[in-house]
Amino acid sequence: MELNELENLRDFNELDLLHKIIEVAESNKRRVEQIIRGNKTAGVDVRHSMQDVRLLAELVRESVQVRKGTKNPNVGEYKGELIPLTKLEKAIVDKKDSIKKEEIYIKRAENLRKKERKERIK
């Protein structure tokens, strides 16, 4: 799931989350059929989508616990940020971290390419 999708989930209730799970599952029907026919790339896509379903299911579970009163989300530090310690907020922080690491990797790759070009020109 993209960062903006995760941030939009903050406004979702349990029923909205359940509909989102169904939407993700429905969107994977064709890819699962492709897996059966032997498409390995489709398998990777479906596994990633199932991670999203798992996160959404955990969010539903946590939301029900909060509503029932058996769990109150504490505010604490997670990876250097002070946030409510819920699965969603942790997922958002993790996604931001992932994006930062990806940007660093891309910059390194670009710098390496530039360096190799300069060496070839000499």
GROMACS .gro file of N, CA, C and O in nm:
model
  488
    1MET      N    1   0.084  -0.117   0.000
    1MET     CA    2   0.000   0.000   0.000
    1MET      C    3   0.089   0.124   0.000
    1MET      O    4   0.193   0.126   0.064
    2GLU      N    5   0.043   0.224  -0.070
    2GLU     CA    6   0.117   0.349  -0.079
    2GLU      C    7   0.095   0.433   0.047
    2GLU      O    8  -0.002   0.412   0.120
    3LEU      N    9   0.184   0.528   0.069
    3LEU     CA   10   0.178   0.612   0.189
    3LEU      C   11   0.046   0.688   0.198
    3LEU      O   12  -0.017   0.692   0.305
    4ASN      N   13   0.001   0.746   0.087
    4ASN     CA   14  -0.125   0.822   0.091
    4ASN      C   15  -0.244   0.732   0.122
    4ASN      O   16  -0.337   0.773   0.191
    5GLU      N   17  -0.242   0.607   0.075
    5GLU     CA   18  -0.349   0.513   0.107
    5GLU      C   19  -0.350   0.483   0.256
    5GLU      O   20  -0.457   0.478   0.319
    6LEU      N   21  -0.231   0.461   0.313
    6LEU     CA   22  -0.223   0.433   0.456
    6LEU      C   23  -0.274   0.552   0.537
    6LEU      O   24  -0.347   0.534   0.635
    7GLU      N   25  -0.236   0.673   0.497
    7GLU     CA   26  -0.281   0.791   0.571
    7GLU      C   27  -0.433   0.808   0.560
    7GLU      O   28  -0.497   0.853   0.655
    8ASN      N   29  -0.491   0.772   0.447
    8ASN     CA   30  -0.637   0.781   0.431
    8ASN      C   31  -0.710   0.681   0.521
    8ASN      O   32  -0.825   0.704   0.558
    9LEU      N   33  -0.644   0.572   0.556
    9LEU     CA   34  -0.707   0.470   0.641
    9LEU      C   35  -0.735   0.522   0.782
    9LEU      O   36  -0.814   0.463   0.855
   10ARG      N   37  -0.673   0.633   0.820
   10ARG     CA   38  -0.698   0.690   0.954
   10ARG      C   39  -0.845   0.725   0.973
   10ARG      O   40  -0.896   0.720   1.084
   11ASP      N   41  -0.914   0.761   0.863
   11ASP     CA   42  -1.054   0.802   0.871
   11ASP      C   43  -1.151   0.685   0.854
   11ASP      O   44  -1.272   0.705   0.860
   12PHE      N   45  -1.101   0.565   0.832
   12PHE     CA   46  -1.187   0.449   0.806
   12PHE      C   47  -1.238   0.389   0.936
   12PHE      O   48  -1.167   0.385   1.036
   13ASN      N   49  -1.361   0.339   0.932
   13ASN     CA   50  -1.412   0.261   1.044
   13ASN      C   51  -1.399   0.113   1.009
   13ASN      O   52  -1.347   0.078   0.903
   14GLU      N   53  -1.448   0.025   1.095
   14GLU     CA   54  -1.432  -0.119   1.075
   14GLU      C   55  -1.497  -0.166   0.945
   14GLU      O   56  -1.439  -0.248   0.872
   15LEU      N   57  -1.615  -0.115   0.914
   15LEU     CA   58  -1.685  -0.157   0.792
   15LEU      C   59  -1.610  -0.110   0.667
   15LEU      O   60  -1.596  -0.186   0.571
   16ASP      N   61  -1.558   0.013   0.671
   16ASP     CA   62  -1.479   0.062   0.558
   16ASP      C   63  -1.355  -0.024   0.536
   16ASP      O   64  -1.319  -0.055   0.422
   17LEU      N   65  -1.291  -0.063   0.646
   17LEU     CA   66  -1.173  -0.150   0.635
   17LEU      C   67  -1.209  -0.285   0.577
   17LEU      O   68  -1.135  -0.340   0.494
   18LEU      N   69  -1.322  -0.339   0.617
   18LEU     CA   70  -1.367  -0.467   0.564
   18LEU      C   71  -1.394  -0.456   0.414
   18LEU      O   72  -1.355  -0.544   0.336
   19HIS      N   73  -1.456  -0.348   0.372
   19HIS     CA   74  -1.480  -0.327   0.228
   19HIS      C   75  -1.348  -0.313   0.152
   19HIS      O   76  -1.336  -0.359   0.038
   20LYS      N   77  -1.249  -0.252   0.215
   20LYS     CA   78  -1.118  -0.238   0.152
   20LYS      C   79  -1.052  -0.375   0.134
   20LYS      O   80  -0.991  -0.403   0.031
   21ILE      N   81  -1.067  -0.463   0.236
   21ILE     CA   82  -1.014  -0.599   0.225
   21ILE      C   83  -1.077  -0.671   0.107
   21ILE      O   84  -1.009  -0.735   0.026
   22ILE      N   85  -1.209  -0.659   0.095
   22ILE     CA   86  -1.281  -0.724  -0.014
   22ILE      C   87  -1.236  -0.667  -0.148
   22ILE      O   88  -1.215  -0.742  -0.245
   23GLU      N   89  -1.218  -0.537  -0.155
   23GLU     CA   90  -1.173  -0.472  -0.278
   23GLU      C   91  -1.036  -0.525  -0.322
   23GLU      O   92  -1.014  -0.556  -0.439
   24VAL      N   93  -0.943  -0.536  -0.226
   24VAL     CA   94  -0.810  -0.585  -0.258
   24VAL      C   95  -0.817  -0.731  -0.304
   24VAL      O   96  -0.752  -0.769  -0.403
   25ALA      N   97  -0.898  -0.811  -0.235
   25ALA     CA   98  -0.911  -0.952  -0.272
   25ALA      C   99  -0.973  -0.966  -0.412
   25ALA      O  100  -0.927  -1.046  -0.494
   26GLU      N  101  -1.077  -0.889  -0.439
   26GLU     CA  102  -1.142  -0.894  -0.570
   26GLU      C  103  -1.045  -0.855  -0.682
   26GLU      O  104  -1.047  -0.913  -0.789
   27SER      N  105  -0.962  -0.756  -0.654
   27SER     CA  106  -0.870  -0.708  -0.758
   27SER      C  107  -0.762  -0.810  -0.790
   27SER      O  108  -0.695  -0.798  -0.893
   28ASN      N  109  -0.746  -0.910  -0.706
   28ASN     CA  110  -0.641  -1.011  -0.727
   28ASN      C  111  -0.691  -1.138  -0.795
   28ASN      O  112  -0.610  -1.227  -0.822
   29LYS      N  113  -0.818  -1.147  -0.824
   29LYS     CA  114  -0.872  -1.269  -0.886
   29LYS      C  115  -0.797  -1.306  -1.014
   29LYS      O  116  -0.756  -1.420  -1.032
   30ARG      N  117  -0.783  -1.207  -1.103
   30ARG     CA  118  -0.719  -1.234  -1.232
   30ARG      C  119  -0.573  -1.277  -1.215
   30ARG      O  120  -0.525  -1.368  -1.283
   31ARG      N  121  -0.504  -1.212  -1.121
   31ARG     CA  122  -0.363  -1.246  -1.098
   31ARG      C  123  -0.350  -1.388  -1.041
   31ARG      O  124  -0.255  -1.459  -1.075
   32VAL      N  125  -0.443  -1.430  -0.957
   32VAL     CA  126  -0.438  -1.565  -0.903
   32VAL      C  127  -0.461  -1.667  -1.016
   32VAL      O  128  -0.395  -1.771  -1.020
   33GLU      N  129  -0.551  -1.636  -1.107
   33GLU     CA  130  -0.571  -1.724  -1.224
   33GLU      C  131  -0.442  -1.735  -1.304
   33GLU      O  132  -0.409  -1.843  -1.355
   34GLN      N  133  -0.368  -1.626  -1.315
   34GLN     CA  134  -0.241  -1.629  -1.388
   34GLN      C  135  -0.137  -1.714  -1.315
   34GLN      O  136  -0.055  -1.781  -1.379
   35ILE      N  137  -0.142  -1.714  -1.182
   35ILE     CA  138  -0.052  -1.800  -1.104
   35ILE      C  139  -0.078  -1.946  -1.138
   35ILE      O  140   0.015  -2.024  -1.159
   36ILE      N  141  -0.205  -1.981  -1.145
   36ILE     CA  142  -0.243  -2.120  -1.174
   36ILE      C  143  -0.190  -2.162  -1.310
   36ILE      O  144  -0.151  -2.277  -1.330
   37ARG      N  145  -0.185  -2.068  -1.404
   37ARG     CA  146  -0.132  -2.096  -1.537
   37ARG      C  147   0.021  -2.095  -1.541
   37ARG      O  148   0.079  -2.119  -1.646
   38GLY      N  149   0.086  -2.060  -1.429
   38GLY     CA  150   0.231  -2.068  -1.423
   38GLY      C  151   0.304  -1.936  -1.424
   38GLY      O  152   0.427  -1.933  -1.435
   39ASN      N  153   0.235  -1.824  -1.412
   39ASN     CA  154   0.299  -1.692  -1.412
   39ASN      C  155   0.356  -1.664  -1.273
   39ASN      O  156   0.283  -1.635  -1.179
   40LYS      N  157   0.488  -1.669  -1.261
   40LYS     CA  158   0.551  -1.649  -1.130
   40LYS      C  159   0.549  -1.504  -1.085
   40LYS      O  160   0.542  -1.475  -0.967
   41THR      N  161   0.554  -1.411  -1.179
   41THR     CA  162   0.548  -1.269  -1.145
   41THR      C  163   0.414  -1.235  -1.079
   41THR      O  164   0.408  -1.155  -0.986
   42ALA      N  165   0.309  -1.298  -1.127
   42ALA     CA  166   0.176  -1.276  -1.067
   42ALA      C  167   0.177  -1.322  -0.922
   42ALA      O  168   0.113  -1.260  -0.836
   43GLY      N  169   0.253  -1.427  -0.892
   43GLY     CA  170   0.263  -1.476  -0.755
   43GLY      C  171   0.323  -1.372  -0.663
   43GLY      O  172   0.279  -1.353  -0.549
   44VAL      N  173   0.424  -1.302  -0.711
   44VAL     CA  174   0.488  -1.197  -0.631
   44VAL      C  175   0.387  -1.086  -0.603
   44VAL      O  176   0.374  -1.038  -0.490
   45ASP      N  177   0.313  -1.046  -0.707
   45ASP     CA  178   0.212  -0.941  -0.690
   45ASP      C  179   0.106  -0.981  -0.588
   45ASP      O  180   0.066  -0.901  -0.503
   46VAL      N  181   0.060  -1.104  -0.597
   46VAL     CA  182  -0.045  -1.151  -0.506
   46VAL      C  183   0.008  -1.158  -0.363
   46VAL      O  184  -0.063  -1.120  -0.268
   47ARG      N  185   0.131  -1.203  -0.346
   47ARG     CA  186   0.188  -1.208  -0.210
   47ARG      C  187   0.196  -1.069  -0.149
   47ARG      O  188   0.165  -1.049  -0.031
   48HIS      N  189   0.233  -0.970  -0.229
   48HIS     CA  190   0.237  -0.832  -0.178
   48HIS      C  191   0.096  -0.785  -0.139
   48HIS      O  192   0.078  -0.721  -0.035
   49SER      N  193  -0.001  -0.818  -0.220
   49SER     CA  194  -0.139  -0.779  -0.190
   49SER      C  195  -0.190  -0.848  -0.064
   49SER      O  196  -0.266  -0.790   0.013
   50MET      N  197  -0.148  -0.971  -0.042
   50MET     CA  198  -0.192  -1.044   0.077
   50MET      C  199  -0.131  -0.981   0.202
   50MET      O  200  -0.191  -0.985   0.309
   51GLN      N  201  -0.013  -0.919   0.191
   51GLN     CA  202   0.043  -0.845   0.304
   51GLN      C  203  -0.047  -0.725   0.337
   51GLN      O  204  -0.068  -0.693   0.455
   52ASP      N  205  -0.101  -0.663   0.234
   52ASP     CA  206  -0.194  -0.552   0.255
   52ASP      C  207  -0.321  -0.602   0.324
   52ASP      O  208  -0.373  -0.536   0.415
   53VAL      N  209  -0.371  -0.717   0.281
   53VAL     CA  210  -0.491  -0.775   0.343
   53VAL      C  211  -0.463  -0.805   0.490
   53VAL      O  212  -0.547  -0.778   0.577
   54ARG      N  213  -0.345  -0.859   0.517
   54ARG     CA  214  -0.310  -0.890   0.656
   54ARG      C  215  -0.308  -0.764   0.741
   54ARG      O  216  -0.362  -0.761   0.853
   55LEU      N  217  -0.249  -0.657   0.689
   55LEU     CA  218  -0.245  -0.530   0.763
   55LEU      C  219  -0.387  -0.479   0.787
   55LEU      O  220  -0.420  -0.438   0.898
   56LEU      N  221  -0.470  -0.482   0.683
   56LEU     CA  222  -0.608  -0.435   0.698
   56LEU      C  223  -0.684  -0.517   0.802
   56LEU      O  224  -0.759  -0.462   0.883
   57ALA      N  225  -0.662  -0.649   0.802
   57ALA     CA  226  -0.728  -0.735   0.901
   57ALA      C  227  -0.681  -0.701   1.043
   57ALA      O  228  -0.762  -0.696   1.137
   58GLU      N  229  -0.552  -0.673   1.058
   58GLU     CA  230  -0.500  -0.633   1.189
   58GLU      C  231  -0.560  -0.500   1.233
   58GLU      O  232  -0.589  -0.480   1.351
   59LEU      N  233  -0.582  -0.409   1.136
   59LEU     CA  234  -0.642  -0.280   1.169
   59LEU      C  235  -0.787  -0.297   1.214
   59LEU      O  236  -0.832  -0.230   1.308
   60VAL      N  237  -0.861  -0.388   1.148
   60VAL     CA  238  -0.999  -0.415   1.190
   60VAL      C  239  -0.999  -0.469   1.332
   60VAL      O  240  -1.076  -0.423   1.418
   61ARG      N  241  -0.913  -0.565   1.358
   61ARG     CA  242  -0.905  -0.628   1.490
   61ARG      C  243  -0.873  -0.524   1.597
   61ARG      O  244  -0.938  -0.518   1.702
   62GLU      N  245  -0.775  -0.441   1.569
   62GLU     CA  246  -0.734  -0.339   1.666
   62GLU      C  247  -0.846  -0.237   1.688
   62GLU      O  248  -0.873  -0.195   1.801
   63SER      N  249  -0.913  -0.198   1.581
   63SER     CA  250  -1.021  -0.101   1.591
   63SER      C  251  -1.137  -0.154   1.675
   63SER      O  252  -1.195  -0.082   1.755
   64VAL      N  253  -1.167  -0.282   1.658
   64VAL     CA  254  -1.273  -0.344   1.739
   64VAL      C  255  -1.233  -0.346   1.886
   64VAL      O  256  -1.314  -0.316   1.974
   65GLN      N  257  -1.106  -0.376   1.914
   65GLN     CA  258  -1.060  -0.379   2.053
   65GLN      C  259  -1.067  -0.240   2.115
   65GLN      O  260  -1.106  -0.226   2.232
   66VAL      N  261  -1.032  -0.137   2.040
   66VAL     CA  262  -1.039   0.000   2.091
   66VAL      C  263  -1.184   0.038   2.118
   66VAL      O  264  -1.216   0.096   2.223
   67ARG      N  265  -1.272   0.005   2.023
   67ARG     CA  266  -1.413   0.038   2.040
   67ARG      C  267  -1.474  -0.033   2.160
   67ARG      O  268  -1.554   0.021   2.234
   68LYS      N  269  -1.432  -0.159   2.179
   68LYS     CA  270  -1.483  -0.239   2.290
   68LYS      C  271  -1.427  -0.193   2.424
   68LYS      O  272  -1.485  -0.216   2.528
   69GLY      N  273  -1.311  -0.125   2.419
   69GLY     CA  274  -1.251  -0.075   2.542
   69GLY      C  275  -1.147  -0.165   2.602
   69GLY      O  276  -1.095  -0.137   2.710
   70THR      N  277  -1.112  -0.274   2.534
   70THR     CA  278  -1.011  -0.365   2.587
   70THR      C  279  -0.869  -0.321   2.554
   70THR      O  280  -0.773  -0.374   2.607
   71LYS      N  281  -0.857  -0.223   2.463
   71LYS     CA  282  -0.724  -0.175   2.427
   71LYS      C  283  -0.730  -0.025   2.408
   71LYS      O  284  -0.814   0.026   2.336
   72ASN      N  285  -0.641   0.046   2.476
   72ASN     CA  286  -0.627   0.189   2.457
   72ASN      C  287  -0.490   0.216   2.398
   72ASN      O  288  -0.388   0.181   2.459
   73PRO      N  289  -0.483   0.276   2.279
   73PRO     CA  290  -0.352   0.301   2.219
   73PRO      C  291  -0.273   0.403   2.298
   73PRO      O  292  -0.322   0.511   2.328
   74ASN      N  293  -0.154   0.365   2.335
   74ASN     CA  294  -0.064   0.456   2.407
   74ASN      C  295   0.013   0.540   2.307
   74ASN      O  296   0.031   0.501   2.193
   75VAL      N  297   0.059   0.654   2.352
   75VAL     CA  298   0.148   0.736   2.270
   75VAL      C  299   0.289   0.706   2.315
   75VAL      O  300   0.317   0.701   2.435
   76GLY      N  301   0.375   0.679   2.218
   76GLY     CA  302   0.512   0.646   2.251
   76GLY      C  303   0.603   0.670   2.133
   76GLY      O  304   0.560   0.715   2.027
   77GLU      N  305   0.729   0.638   2.155
   77GLU     CA  306   0.829   0.659   2.050
   77GLU      C  307   0.843   0.532   1.968
   77GLU      O  308   0.856   0.422   2.022
   78TYR      N  309   0.840   0.548   1.836
   78TYR     CA  310   0.860   0.437   1.744
   78TYR      C  311   0.951   0.486   1.633
   78TYR      O  312   0.917   0.577   1.558
   79LYS      N  313   1.069   0.428   1.625
   79LYS     CA  314   1.169   0.464   1.524
   79LYS      C  315   1.196   0.615   1.521
   79LYS      O  316   1.202   0.676   1.416
   80GLY      N  317   1.205   0.674   1.640
   80GLY     CA  318   1.241   0.814   1.650
   80GLY      C  319   1.125   0.911   1.638
   80GLY      O  320   1.145   1.032   1.642
   81GLU      N  321   1.003   0.862   1.622
   81GLU     CA  322   0.886   0.950   1.612
   81GLU      C  323   0.791   0.923   1.727
   81GLU      O  324   0.771   0.808   1.766
   82LEU      N  325   0.731   1.028   1.779
   82LEU     CA  326   0.632   1.017   1.886
   82LEU      C  327   0.495   1.004   1.822
   82LEU      O  328   0.445   1.099   1.760
   83ILE      N  329   0.435   0.885   1.831
   83ILE     CA  330   0.308   0.857   1.765
   83ILE      C  331   0.218   0.774   1.857
   83ILE      O  332   0.266   0.715   1.953
   84PRO      N  333   0.086   0.770   1.826
   84PRO     CA  334   0.002   0.670   1.893
   84PRO      C  335   0.049   0.531   1.848
   84PRO      O  336   0.069   0.509   1.729
   85LEU      N  337   0.071   0.443   1.941
   85LEU     CA  338   0.128   0.312   1.907
   85LEU      C  339   0.021   0.216   1.855
   85LEU      O  340  -0.015   0.118   1.920
   86THR      N  341  -0.030   0.245   1.736
   86THR     CA  342  -0.126   0.157   1.670
   86THR      C  343  -0.059   0.096   1.549
   86THR      O  344   0.042   0.145   1.500
   87LYS      N  345  -0.117  -0.014   1.499
   87LYS     CA  346  -0.061  -0.080   1.380
   87LYS      C  347  -0.056   0.016   1.262
   87LYS      O  348   0.041   0.016   1.187
   88LEU      N  349  -0.159   0.096   1.245
   88LEU     CA  350  -0.165   0.187   1.131
   88LEU      C  351  -0.054   0.292   1.138
   88LEU      O  352   0.017   0.315   1.041
   89GLU      N  353  -0.040   0.355   1.253
   89GLU     CA  354   0.063   0.459   1.267
   89GLU      C  355   0.203   0.400   1.251
   89GLU      O  356   0.290   0.462   1.191
   90LYS      N  357   0.223   0.279   1.302
   90LYS     CA  358   0.353   0.214   1.284
   90LYS      C  359   0.377   0.183   1.137
   90LYS      O  360   0.489   0.199   1.087
   91ALA      N  361   0.273   0.138   1.067
   91ALA     CA  362   0.285   0.108   0.924
   91ALA      C  363   0.319   0.234   0.845
   91ALA      O  364   0.399   0.230   0.750
   92ILE      N  365   0.261   0.347   0.884
   92ILE     CA  366   0.289   0.474   0.816
   92ILE      C  367   0.436   0.513   0.837
   92ILE      O  368   0.505   0.552   0.743
   93VAL      N  369   0.485   0.500   0.961
   93VAL     CA  370   0.624   0.532   0.990
   93VAL      C  371   0.717   0.438   0.911
   93VAL      O  372   0.817   0.482   0.853
   94ASP      N  373   0.682   0.310   0.908
   94ASP     CA  374   0.763   0.212   0.833
   94ASP      C  375   0.767   0.247   0.685
   94ASP      O  376   0.872   0.236   0.620
   95LYS      N  377   0.654   0.288   0.629
   95LYS     CA  378   0.649   0.323   0.487
   95LYS      C  379   0.734   0.446   0.459
   95LYS      O  380   0.805   0.452   0.358
   96LYS      N  381   0.727   0.546   0.548
   96LYS     CA  382   0.810   0.665   0.531
   96LYS      C  383   0.958   0.628   0.534
   96LYS      O  384   1.037   0.678   0.454
   97ASP      N  385   0.995   0.539   0.626
   97ASP     CA  386   1.133   0.491   0.635
   97ASP      C  387   1.175   0.421   0.505
   97ASP      O  388   1.283   0.444   0.454
   98SER      N  389   1.087   0.339   0.455
   98SER     CA  390   1.113   0.266   0.332
   98SER      C  391   1.134   0.361   0.215
   98SER      O  392   1.225   0.341   0.133
   99ILE      N  393   1.053   0.465   0.207
   99ILE     CA  394   1.065   0.564   0.099
   99ILE      C  395   1.198   0.637   0.109
   99ILE      O  396   1.267   0.658   0.009
  100LYS      N  397   1.238   0.674   0.232
  100LYS     CA  398   1.367   0.743   0.251
  100LYS      C  399   1.482   0.654   0.207
  100LYS      O  400   1.574   0.699   0.137
  101LYS      N  401   1.479   0.527   0.246
  101LYS     CA  402   1.585   0.434   0.208
  101LYS      C  403   1.590   0.415   0.057
  101LYS      O  404   1.698   0.408  -0.002
  102GLU      N  405   1.474   0.409  -0.005
  102GLU     CA  406   1.467   0.394  -0.151
  102GLU      C  407   1.527   0.516  -0.221
  102GLU      O  408   1.601   0.502  -0.319
  103GLU      N  409   1.497   0.635  -0.170
  103GLU     CA  410   1.553   0.757  -0.228
  103GLU      C  411   1.705   0.759  -0.216
  103GLU      O  412   1.776   0.799  -0.309
  104ILE      N  413   1.756   0.716  -0.102
  104ILE     CA  414   1.901   0.710  -0.081
  104ILE      C  415   1.964   0.611  -0.180
  104ILE      O  416   2.066   0.640  -0.242
  105TYR      N  417   1.900   0.497  -0.196
  105TYR     CA  418   1.950   0.396  -0.290
  105TYR      C  419   1.952   0.449  -0.432
  105TYR      O  420   2.049   0.429  -0.505
  106ILE      N  421   1.847   0.519  -0.471
  106ILE     CA  422   1.838   0.575  -0.606
  106ILE      C  423   1.950   0.678  -0.628
  106ILE      O  424   2.015   0.680  -0.733
  107LYS      N  425   1.973   0.764  -0.528
  107LYS     CA  426   2.081   0.864  -0.540
  107LYS      C  427   2.216   0.796  -0.556
  107LYS      O  428   2.299   0.839  -0.637
  108ARG      N  429   2.239   0.692  -0.477
  108ARG     CA  430   2.367   0.620  -0.488
  108ARG      C  431   2.383   0.561  -0.627
  108ARG      O  432   2.492   0.568  -0.685
  109ALA      N  433   2.278   0.501  -0.678
  109ALA     CA  434   2.284   0.440  -0.811
  109ALA      C  435   2.312   0.546  -0.918
  109ALA      O  436   2.392   0.524  -1.009
  110GLU      N  437   2.247   0.661  -0.905
  110GLU     CA  438   2.271   0.770  -1.001
  110GLU      C  439   2.415   0.820  -0.994
  110GLU      O  440   2.479   0.843  -1.096
  111ASN      N  441   2.466   0.837  -0.874
  111ASN     CA  442   2.604   0.882  -0.856
  111ASN      C  443   2.703   0.781  -0.913
  111ASN      O  444   2.804   0.818  -0.973
  112LEU      N  445   2.674   0.653  -0.893
  112LEU     CA  446   2.761   0.549  -0.946
  112LEU      C  447   2.762   0.553  -1.099
  112LEU      O  448   2.868   0.542  -1.161
  113ARG      N  449   2.644   0.570  -1.159
  113ARG     CA  450   2.636   0.579  -1.305
  113ARG      C  451   2.714   0.699  -1.357
  113ARG      O  452   2.785   0.690  -1.458
  114LYS      N  453   2.700   0.812  -1.291
  114LYS     CA  454   2.774   0.933  -1.332
  114LYS      C  455   2.924   0.909  -1.322
  114LYS      O  456   2.999   0.948  -1.412
  115LYS      N  457   2.967   0.845  -1.215
  115LYS     CA  458   3.109   0.818  -1.195
  115LYS      C  459   3.161   0.724  -1.305
  115LYS      O  460   3.268   0.746  -1.361
  116GLU      N  461   3.084   0.621  -1.339
  116GLU     CA  462   3.125   0.526  -1.442
  116GLU      C  463   3.132   0.594  -1.579
  116GLU      O  464   3.221   0.567  -1.659
  117ARG      N  465   3.040   0.685  -1.608
  117ARG     CA  466   3.042   0.759  -1.735
  117ARG      C  467   3.168   0.844  -1.745
  117ARG      O  468   3.231   0.850  -1.849
  118LYS      N  469   3.202   0.911  -1.636
  118LYS     CA  470   3.321   0.996  -1.634
  118LYS      C  471   3.446   0.912  -1.660
  118LYS      O  472   3.536   0.952  -1.731
  119GLU      N  473   3.451   0.794  -1.599
  119GLU     CA  474   3.566   0.706  -1.616
  119GLU      C  475   3.576   0.655  -1.760
  119GLU      O  476   3.685   0.641  -1.814
  120ARG      N  477   3.462   0.627  -1.823
  120ARG     CA  478   3.463   0.581  -1.962
  120ARG      C  479   3.507   0.691  -2.059
  120ARG      O  480   3.571   0.664  -2.158
  121ILE      N  481   3.471   0.813  -2.027
  121ILE     CA  482   3.506   0.926  -2.112
  121ILE      C  483   3.656   0.951  -2.111
  121ILE      O  484   3.715   0.987  -2.211
  122LYS      N  485   3.721   0.930  -1.998
  122LYS     CA  486   3.866   0.955  -1.983
  122LYS      C  487   3.944   0.862  -2.066
  122LYS      O  488   3.975   0.811  -2.145
   0.00000   0.00000   0.00000
